[in-house]
Amino acid sequence: MSELPEGWVQTTIGEVTTDAQQRSPKPHEEFLYIDISSIDREAKRILNPQHLNGENAPSRARKIVAVNDVIVSMTRPNLNAVAIVPPEFDGQIASTGFDVLRAVGIDARWLFYLVRSEIFISSMSDLVQGALYPAVRSKDVRGFNIPLAPLNEQKRIADNLDALLVRVDACRERLERVPHILKRFRQAILAAATSGQLTEDWREEQLPLPTARSITLKEVATEFSYGSSAKSSATGEVPVLRMGNIQEGKLVWDNLVFTSDAVEIKKYHLSPGDVLFNRTNSPELVGKTAVFKGERPAIYAGYLIRVRCGSELLPDYLSYCLNSPAGRDWCWRVKSDAVSQSNINAKKLAAFEFELPSLEEQQEIVRRVETLFTFADRLEARYKAARDQVERLTPALLAKAFRGELVPQDPNDEPASVLLDRIRAARTEEQNQPKPRRLKTPKTRSKAEVIMLKREDIEPAHLSTILKTRGPLTAEALWSASQLDIDDFYNQLKDEEARGLLKESRNESEDRPRLLEAA
């Protein structure tokens, strides 16, 4: 952004924003609490904030938001969680995990679109600090350099972005339906294939053929065997196919594990045409099936059953039957359920009942299904390409907007430098206004109210003293107890850590939260 368009200037977010008011909710005060989970990352909107009252309010519920405030998450995993406050959330309370940017003299949407841009998110990612609670500071957000267009141009650009991004969102929403449509299409193909509907016209043109008969799998399969239970490794001579390698009726050759054990390779080797049935998985996935085509030497793991077909049964046809809606329904009915997994053993699999047409018709079914699936795969590839293009549209539009290339410039617009001078003058005048004298009146402070401290008000060992008194605490609990603003808290934390006054408490369990303790 070194070369700005005519009439634009460079400034910082801090120069064109002011702070939101902070306070703790009063007891029995009902309010809507906006935290990270309230933000729709894709739509950049506030959705479903929590309905709380002062008694159960978290310590971080302190920032009062107003209409058109721009809220920006400061935590590392959530830097893309931004939103502009609509009228229905005016006066509600946001988490201190957000920086609340209140525009001064500029169009609030200009800020909103700026903090959505890739350059802002990338710059903030580079400034993240803290191991236990990685975040940027408010001073980092406010210190970010931004281009400032003339006010009228800001409005034209924001209006244009409003209209364009609504269309992008609508396009994204429509594209999100495609995978579900394709899934239903593939299931419809399998249902028609295994019920005889797919080849109904073909049968009418053939010489009399044996009619399909109802059989159990054990009548036309020659082998049901469980896979290897030996431990695999990240490297080795031969891949070991696992349940995760069966996806959408196909074998996928990624996230592989391997073995070099000659005995295992000989015992569990796969031959082209082997059908792999996933015997143990979650209730909705148990029973998924694929055919090994001989792509490369491989063996199979213990959660799979290898089925070898006799001369009357084509492996692909069996796979279609097990993956069809009727086959999935059978899996759901016969599975045995444990706490988090379901199981279908070889005995139950051998009793799987299905319609077996002639070998000639099976061959025609396989040919037609493959043709239709190839068509579905092409549609899916086009969908993915379109989705990728749509995902690139918003960043590209924002980048174009802040280069001054989205709308025509108007030479009659007041230059942004004049606007910025006016904002600075108004801020200076406000700062020079005498502050009203506050009369001290006796007051009983309730437990729900919190006195916020500054670093100059505390002892040099403020945090370690709290830890000595209360014992080890999480970073968030220590911050709440410190009564410091988040920026002051992190500066104090770094200072005391550097002086060896506190340290991280180590524990062997990764599930337990990391704690800080006095050194």
XYZ file of C-alpha atoms in Angstrom:
519
model
C 0.000 0.000 0.000
C 2.975 2.327 -0.537
C 1.440 3.967 -3.627
C -1.928 5.355 -2.607
C -4.563 6.677 -5.012
C -4.980 10.408 -5.398
C -6.611 11.957 -2.325
C -5.902 8.967 -0.043
C -3.651 9.013 3.040
C -1.971 6.470 5.283
C -3.008 6.370 8.932
C -3.554 3.840 11.734
C -6.692 2.189 13.032
C -6.119 3.942 16.349
C -6.338 7.394 14.771
C -9.838 6.803 13.416
C -11.349 4.814 16.303
C -12.153 5.200 19.962
C -12.539 2.703 22.794
C -15.736 1.024 23.899
C -16.921 1.446 27.465
C -16.097 -1.384 29.864
C -18.000 -2.502 32.947
C -19.019 -5.693 34.684
C -22.703 -6.640 34.513
C -24.718 -5.857 37.618
C -26.336 -8.673 39.613
C -29.612 -9.824 38.008
C -28.882 -7.699 34.895
C -29.941 -9.639 31.811
C -27.865 -9.199 28.686
C -26.685 -10.873 25.487
C -23.078 -12.033 25.698
C -21.086 -11.977 22.464
C -18.100 -14.321 22.528
C -16.096 -16.181 19.881
C -18.764 -18.880 19.489
C -21.295 -16.160 18.594
C -19.454 -15.225 15.377
C -20.219 -16.844 12.034
C -16.734 -16.911 10.455
C -18.029 -17.262 6.887
C -20.804 -14.657 7.002
C -18.902 -12.345 9.427
C -22.053 -11.868 11.485
C -23.061 -12.153 15.129
C -25.305 -15.210 15.505
C -26.909 -16.668 18.629
C -25.132 -14.817 21.453
C -25.681 -16.270 24.923
C -28.515 -14.929 27.075
C -26.994 -14.396 30.542
C -27.501 -12.426 33.714
C -25.002 -10.748 36.005
C -24.880 -13.646 38.435
C -23.571 -16.138 35.876
C -21.595 -13.682 33.759
C -18.002 -14.730 32.964
C -15.236 -12.366 34.049
C -14.513 -11.538 30.377
C -17.999 -10.095 29.771
C -17.096 -6.415 30.035
C -17.077 -4.569 26.690
C -20.268 -2.639 25.903
C -20.921 -2.540 22.154
C -22.910 -0.043 20.099
C -24.428 -0.055 16.611
C -21.732 -0.126 13.877
C -18.919 -1.046 16.286
C -16.478 -3.416 14.585
C -15.493 -6.313 16.820
C -12.208 -8.070 16.070
C -11.017 -11.240 17.792
C -7.523 -10.950 19.256
C -6.830 -14.674 19.840
C -4.664 -16.559 17.336
C -7.059 -19.298 16.165
C -9.873 -16.791 15.758
C -8.367 -13.765 14.008
C -10.929 -14.198 11.209
C -13.796 -13.835 13.710
C -14.913 -10.270 12.980
C -18.331 -8.623 12.734
C -20.056 -5.259 12.631
C -22.639 -4.736 15.377
C -26.222 -4.502 14.029
C -28.979 -2.486 15.794
C -30.433 -5.507 17.609
C -27.234 -5.921 19.647
C -26.814 -2.253 20.593
C -25.817 -1.928 24.261
C -25.016 -5.640 24.717
C -21.776 -6.998 26.168
C -18.829 -8.549 24.302
C -15.894 -10.575 25.565
C -12.591 -8.871 26.301
C -11.178 -11.342 23.791
C -12.394 -8.833 21.174
C -11.046 -5.419 20.386
C -14.074 -3.173 19.859
C -13.364 -0.521 17.209
C -15.707 2.459 17.250
C -15.241 4.525 14.073
C -14.609 8.258 14.466
C -15.366 10.446 11.442
C -15.197 7.590 8.917
C -17.583 4.987 7.513
C -17.604 2.035 9.958
C -17.850 -0.376 7.018
C -14.428 0.827 5.837
C -12.975 -0.548 9.078
C -15.100 -3.688 8.883
C -13.819 -4.607 5.434
C -10.234 -3.678 6.343
C -10.090 -6.113 9.284
C -11.433 -8.855 6.975
C -8.565 -8.377 4.518
C -5.754 -10.917 4.203
C -3.072 -8.304 4.906
C -4.637 -7.420 8.275
C -5.086 -11.037 9.386
C -1.568 -11.944 8.207
C -0.036 -8.963 10.023
C -1.877 -9.793 13.260
C -0.798 -13.439 13.017
C 2.835 -12.277 13.028
C 2.249 -10.260 16.224
C 0.652 -13.006 18.333
C 2.241 -13.362 21.787
C 1.843 -15.777 24.692
C 2.214 -19.542 24.930
C -0.775 -20.388 27.111
C -3.208 -17.894 25.601
C -1.751 -16.728 22.269
C -3.240 -13.401 21.238
C -2.468 -9.999 19.799
C -2.810 -6.884 21.923
C -5.217 -4.036 21.409
C -2.246 -1.751 20.765
C -1.234 -4.048 17.870
C -4.692 -3.777 16.315
C -4.839 -0.007 16.828
C -1.317 0.450 15.511
C -2.037 -1.290 12.189
C -1.409 1.014 9.205
C -4.398 1.430 6.902
C -5.166 3.373 3.717
C -7.825 6.028 4.207
C -9.917 7.145 1.222
C -11.983 10.352 1.070
C -15.202 9.891 3.045
C -17.467 9.895 -0.018
C -15.247 7.341 -1.718
C -15.274 5.178 1.420
C -19.062 5.088 1.181
C -19.035 4.256 -2.538
C -16.529 1.458 -2.009
C -18.427 0.076 0.995
C -21.731 0.192 -0.911
C -20.123 -1.665 -3.796
C -18.611 -4.291 -1.486
C -21.960 -4.721 0.273
C -23.636 -5.535 -3.026
C -20.854 -7.732 -4.420
C -20.264 -9.788 -1.280
C -23.977 -10.515 -0.935
C -23.743 -12.104 -4.377
C -20.574 -13.995 -3.404
C -22.292 -15.324 -0.274
C -25.334 -16.370 -2.301
C -23.064 -18.176 -4.767
C -21.236 -19.925 -1.911
C -24.542 -20.962 -0.370
C -25.732 -22.491 -3.638
C -22.441 -24.309 -4.161
C -22.655 -25.808 -0.672
C -25.729 -27.735 -1.835
C -23.833 -29.503 -4.612
C -22.079 -32.185 -2.479
C -25.437 -33.213 -0.985
C -27.012 -33.362 -4.439
C -24.132 -35.493 -5.761
C -24.337 -37.807 -2.763
C -28.068 -38.345 -3.380
C -27.350 -38.844 -7.104
C -24.793 -41.588 -6.408
C -27.129 -43.276 -3.921
C -29.949 -43.168 -6.483
C -27.659 -44.813 -9.040
C -26.802 -47.637 -6.609
C -30.443 -48.079 -5.649
C -31.429 -48.410 -9.328
C -28.465 -50.678 -10.073
C -29.201 -53.185 -7.320
C -32.988 -53.204 -7.781
C -32.905 -53.966 -11.524
C -34.230 -50.577 -12.627
C -30.939 -49.424 -14.144
C -30.814 -52.266 -16.659
C -34.529 -52.726 -17.242
C -34.299 -51.544 -20.874
C -31.207 -53.695 -21.428
C -32.970 -56.869 -20.282
C -35.812 -56.318 -22.761
C -33.340 -56.368 -25.650
C -31.516 -59.537 -24.587
C -32.199 -63.182 -25.214
C -33.957 -64.841 -22.316
C -31.626 -64.643 -19.295
C -31.872 -66.254 -15.898
C -33.964 -64.062 -13.616
C -32.343 -62.547 -10.568
C -32.589 -64.702 -7.477
C -32.431 -63.869 -3.798
C -29.320 -65.337 -2.175
C -27.063 -64.908 0.871
C -23.465 -63.849 0.383
C -22.051 -67.097 1.761
C -23.642 -68.936 -1.204
C -21.540 -67.048 -3.779
C -18.384 -66.038 -1.835
C -15.411 -68.332 -1.275
C -13.660 -66.604 1.656
C -14.285 -64.265 4.614
C -11.085 -63.374 6.486
C -10.050 -60.766 9.060
C -7.057 -58.504 8.508
C -3.771 -58.071 10.337
C -3.708 -56.982 13.984
C 0.054 -56.331 13.977
C 1.279 -52.818 14.626
C 2.059 -50.793 11.512
C 4.612 -48.016 11.081
C 5.015 -44.775 9.162
C 7.435 -46.382 6.705
C 7.865 -49.840 5.249
C 7.683 -51.978 2.145
C 3.931 -52.526 1.766
C 0.988 -50.291 2.735
C -1.569 -51.580 5.235
C -5.046 -50.495 4.180
C -7.268 -49.383 7.063
C -10.884 -48.300 7.421
C -9.939 -44.677 6.684
C -8.726 -45.741 3.245
C -12.288 -46.648 2.206
C -14.062 -43.468 1.122
C -17.290 -43.184 -0.888
C -17.033 -46.765 -2.170
C -13.405 -46.381 -3.327
C -9.937 -47.012 -1.947
C -7.951 -43.822 -1.340
C -4.199 -44.112 -1.106
C -3.329 -41.401 1.386
C -2.605 -41.348 5.142
C -1.019 -44.751 4.674
C 0.806 -46.909 7.211
C 3.203 -49.695 6.259
C 4.726 -53.025 7.171
C 7.910 -54.844 6.197
C 7.034 -58.091 8.007
C 7.373 -60.871 5.394
C 5.031 -63.205 7.296
C 2.310 -60.556 7.499
C 2.729 -59.631 3.828
C 2.355 -63.240 2.733
C -0.632 -63.976 4.980
C -2.670 -60.816 4.326
C -1.713 -59.877 0.773
C -4.528 -58.576 -1.406
C -5.376 -59.780 -4.914
C -7.267 -57.800 -7.578
C -10.987 -58.234 -7.008
C -10.789 -58.617 -3.224
C -13.704 -56.814 -1.562
C -12.823 -54.987 1.672
C -15.645 -54.574 4.195
C -15.237 -52.223 7.170
C -16.473 -54.334 10.090
C -15.869 -51.827 12.937
C -16.538 -48.098 12.820
C -19.017 -45.468 13.983
C -22.687 -46.507 13.551
C -23.128 -44.426 10.388
C -19.907 -45.675 8.724
C -19.672 -49.345 9.696
C -20.040 -51.579 6.641
C -18.560 -49.235 4.042
C -17.029 -51.270 1.246
C -14.545 -50.962 -1.631
C -12.846 -53.227 -4.174
C -9.064 -53.653 -4.362
C -8.101 -53.277 -8.037
C -4.430 -54.250 -7.732
C -3.216 -50.642 -7.785
C -0.096 -51.610 -5.788
C 0.924 -54.422 -3.442
C -0.947 -54.062 -0.144
C -2.298 -55.900 2.893
C -5.316 -55.070 5.054
C -5.776 -54.271 8.737
C -7.865 -55.983 11.395
C -10.939 -53.743 11.226
C -11.510 -54.957 7.655
C -12.919 -58.223 6.342
C -11.663 -59.491 2.993
C -14.348 -61.151 0.857
C -13.406 -63.204 -2.175
C -16.170 -63.754 -4.699
C -17.016 -66.957 -6.479
C -17.538 -67.294 -10.220
C -21.183 -66.147 -10.090
C -20.517 -62.812 -8.361
C -18.624 -59.768 -9.610
C -16.728 -57.914 -6.845
C -17.931 -54.498 -8.043
C -21.550 -55.633 -7.989
C -21.157 -56.856 -4.399
C -19.633 -53.503 -3.437
C -22.582 -51.679 -5.038
C -25.034 -53.844 -3.095
C -23.338 -53.197 0.260
C -22.977 -49.459 -0.394
C -26.523 -49.031 -1.733
C -29.334 -47.575 0.422
C -30.649 -51.118 0.982
C -27.153 -52.302 1.966
C -26.635 -49.387 4.337
C -30.043 -50.093 5.880
C -29.016 -53.732 6.392
C -25.798 -52.628 8.118
C -27.782 -50.399 10.467
C -30.138 -53.260 11.360
C -27.561 -55.992 12.029
C -24.716 -54.005 13.663
C -23.779 -54.614 17.291
C -23.284 -51.369 19.194
C -20.621 -50.632 21.803
C -19.943 -47.318 23.563
C -18.683 -45.394 20.536
C -18.374 -48.026 17.802
C -20.471 -50.574 15.998
C -19.451 -53.982 14.661
C -20.618 -56.403 11.959
C -18.742 -59.703 12.127
C -17.986 -62.151 9.310
C -20.882 -64.425 10.276
C -23.392 -61.596 9.866
C -21.723 -60.480 6.638
C -21.987 -64.015 5.232
C -25.742 -63.880 5.913
C -26.179 -60.658 3.891
C -29.111 -61.258 1.541
C -29.374 -59.564 -1.865
C -30.655 -60.023 -5.404
C -28.186 -61.725 -7.762
C -28.829 -61.209 -11.502
C -27.025 -63.129 -14.225
C -23.315 -62.557 -14.719
C -24.026 -60.798 -18.022
C -26.409 -58.374 -16.342
C -23.947 -57.761 -13.505
C -21.359 -56.787 -16.122
C -23.821 -54.339 -17.740
C -24.728 -52.907 -14.328
C -21.048 -52.330 -13.504
C -20.480 -50.674 -16.897
C -23.448 -48.311 -16.481
C -22.659 -47.443 -12.864
C -19.054 -46.659 -13.757
C -20.235 -44.389 -16.599
C -22.635 -42.508 -14.328
C -20.112 -42.296 -11.475
C -17.530 -40.888 -13.907
C -20.067 -38.220 -14.860
C -20.667 -37.470 -11.139
C -16.897 -37.259 -10.574
C -16.590 -34.692 -13.367
C -19.383 -32.642 -11.789
C -17.646 -32.861 -8.427
C -14.354 -31.678 -9.948
C -16.162 -28.699 -11.505
C -17.817 -27.955 -8.164
C -14.444 -27.959 -6.375
C -12.923 -25.665 -9.000
C -15.897 -23.274 -8.716
C -15.736 -23.376 -4.909
C -12.032 -22.510 -4.967
C -12.727 -19.593 -7.303
C -15.499 -18.309 -5.033
C -13.234 -18.557 -1.978
C -10.691 -16.366 -3.777
C -13.285 -13.757 -4.765
C -13.690 -12.016 -1.394
C -9.942 -11.528 -0.724
C -9.473 -10.346 -4.311
C -12.353 -7.847 -4.069
C -11.070 -6.489 -0.745
C -7.540 -6.112 -2.104
C -8.899 -4.312 -5.159
C -11.052 -2.050 -2.983
C -8.129 -0.899 -0.853
C -5.988 -0.206 -3.918
C -8.678 2.211 -5.108
C -9.565 0.046 -8.124
C -13.127 -0.984 -7.267
C -15.026 2.241 -8.035
C -14.190 5.375 -10.054
C -12.658 8.264 -8.141
C -14.317 11.661 -7.983
C -11.901 14.646 -8.119
C -14.521 16.705 -6.279
C -14.258 14.542 -3.151
C -12.712 16.174 -0.106
C -9.185 14.686 0.271
C -8.728 12.172 3.067
C -5.933 14.356 4.497
C -8.501 17.060 5.286
C -10.774 14.462 6.883
C -7.907 13.110 8.981
C -6.891 16.616 10.108
C -10.474 17.224 11.218
C -10.552 13.938 13.168
C -7.255 14.788 14.870
C -8.421 18.312 15.739
C -11.643 17.008 17.248
C -9.719 14.440 19.282
C -7.283 17.095 20.544
C -10.136 19.397 21.509
C -11.845 16.574 23.388
C -8.652 15.706 25.262
C -8.185 19.361 26.257
C -11.663 19.636 27.722
C -11.520 19.850 31.561
C -12.726 16.622 33.096
C -15.676 16.991 35.488
C -14.729 16.577 39.110
C -15.923 13.313 40.594
C -17.319 13.471 44.106
C -16.379 10.553 46.298
C -19.437 9.041 47.877
C -19.488 6.056 50.194
C -20.605 2.978 48.370
C -20.949 -0.668 49.208
C -19.462 -2.602 46.326
C -21.165 -5.860 45.391
C -19.178 -8.988 44.663
C -20.236 -8.899 41.014
C -18.467 -5.557 40.435
C -14.745 -5.622 39.605
C -12.256 -2.794 40.206
C -9.949 -2.595 37.179
C -6.306 -1.924 37.990
C -3.471 -0.374 35.995
C 0.129 -1.637 36.084
C 1.213 1.493 37.935
C -1.253 0.573 40.708
C 0.150 -2.894 41.414
C 3.193 -4.393 43.111
C 6.082 -5.702 40.936
C 5.220 -9.286 41.976
C 1.447 -8.857 41.613
C 0.789 -12.079 39.656
C 3.205 -14.328 41.558
C 1.683 -13.091 44.843
C -1.756 -14.207 43.610
C -0.303 -17.604 42.673
C 1.329 -17.988 46.105
C -2.004 -17.254 47.738
C -4.303 -19.298 45.508
C -1.968 -21.960 44.172
C -1.471 -22.851 40.469
C -4.004 -21.253 38.062
C -4.732 -21.290 34.351
C -3.708 -18.168 32.443
C -7.361 -17.157 32.069
C -8.081 -17.636 35.814
C -4.949 -15.668 36.731
C -5.983 -12.853 34.371
C -9.427 -12.705 35.997
C -7.893 -12.602 39.478
C -5.376 -9.926 38.473
C -8.110 -7.334 37.660
C -5.852 -6.050 34.858
C -6.730 -5.166 31.276
C -5.568 -7.915 28.913
C -2.677 -5.823 27.530
C -1.442 -4.932 31.026
C -1.871 -8.540 32.105
C 0.343 -9.911 29.334
C 2.999 -7.270 29.878
C 3.031 -8.037 33.613
C 3.077 -11.785 32.915
C 6.102 -11.464 30.602
C 7.868 -9.223 33.116
C 7.418 -11.572 36.072
C 8.282 -14.604 33.956
C 11.503 -12.913 32.797
C 12.396 -12.159 36.429
C 11.812 -15.797 37.389
C 8.880 -15.032 39.700
C 6.483 -17.473 38.045
C 6.641 -20.436 35.714
C 4.483 -22.922 33.879
C 3.471 -25.964 35.905
C 4.164 -29.101 33.875
C 1.924 -32.150 33.954
C 2.074 -35.452 32.114
C -1.526 -35.428 30.895
C -2.179 -33.496 27.678
C -5.883 -33.395 28.568
C -5.333 -31.271 31.661
C -5.024 -27.492 31.193
C -1.571 -25.961 31.578
C -1.154 -24.008 34.803
C 0.991 -21.160 36.041
C 2.567 -21.277 39.496
C 4.811 -19.113 41.629
C 8.493 -19.970 41.178
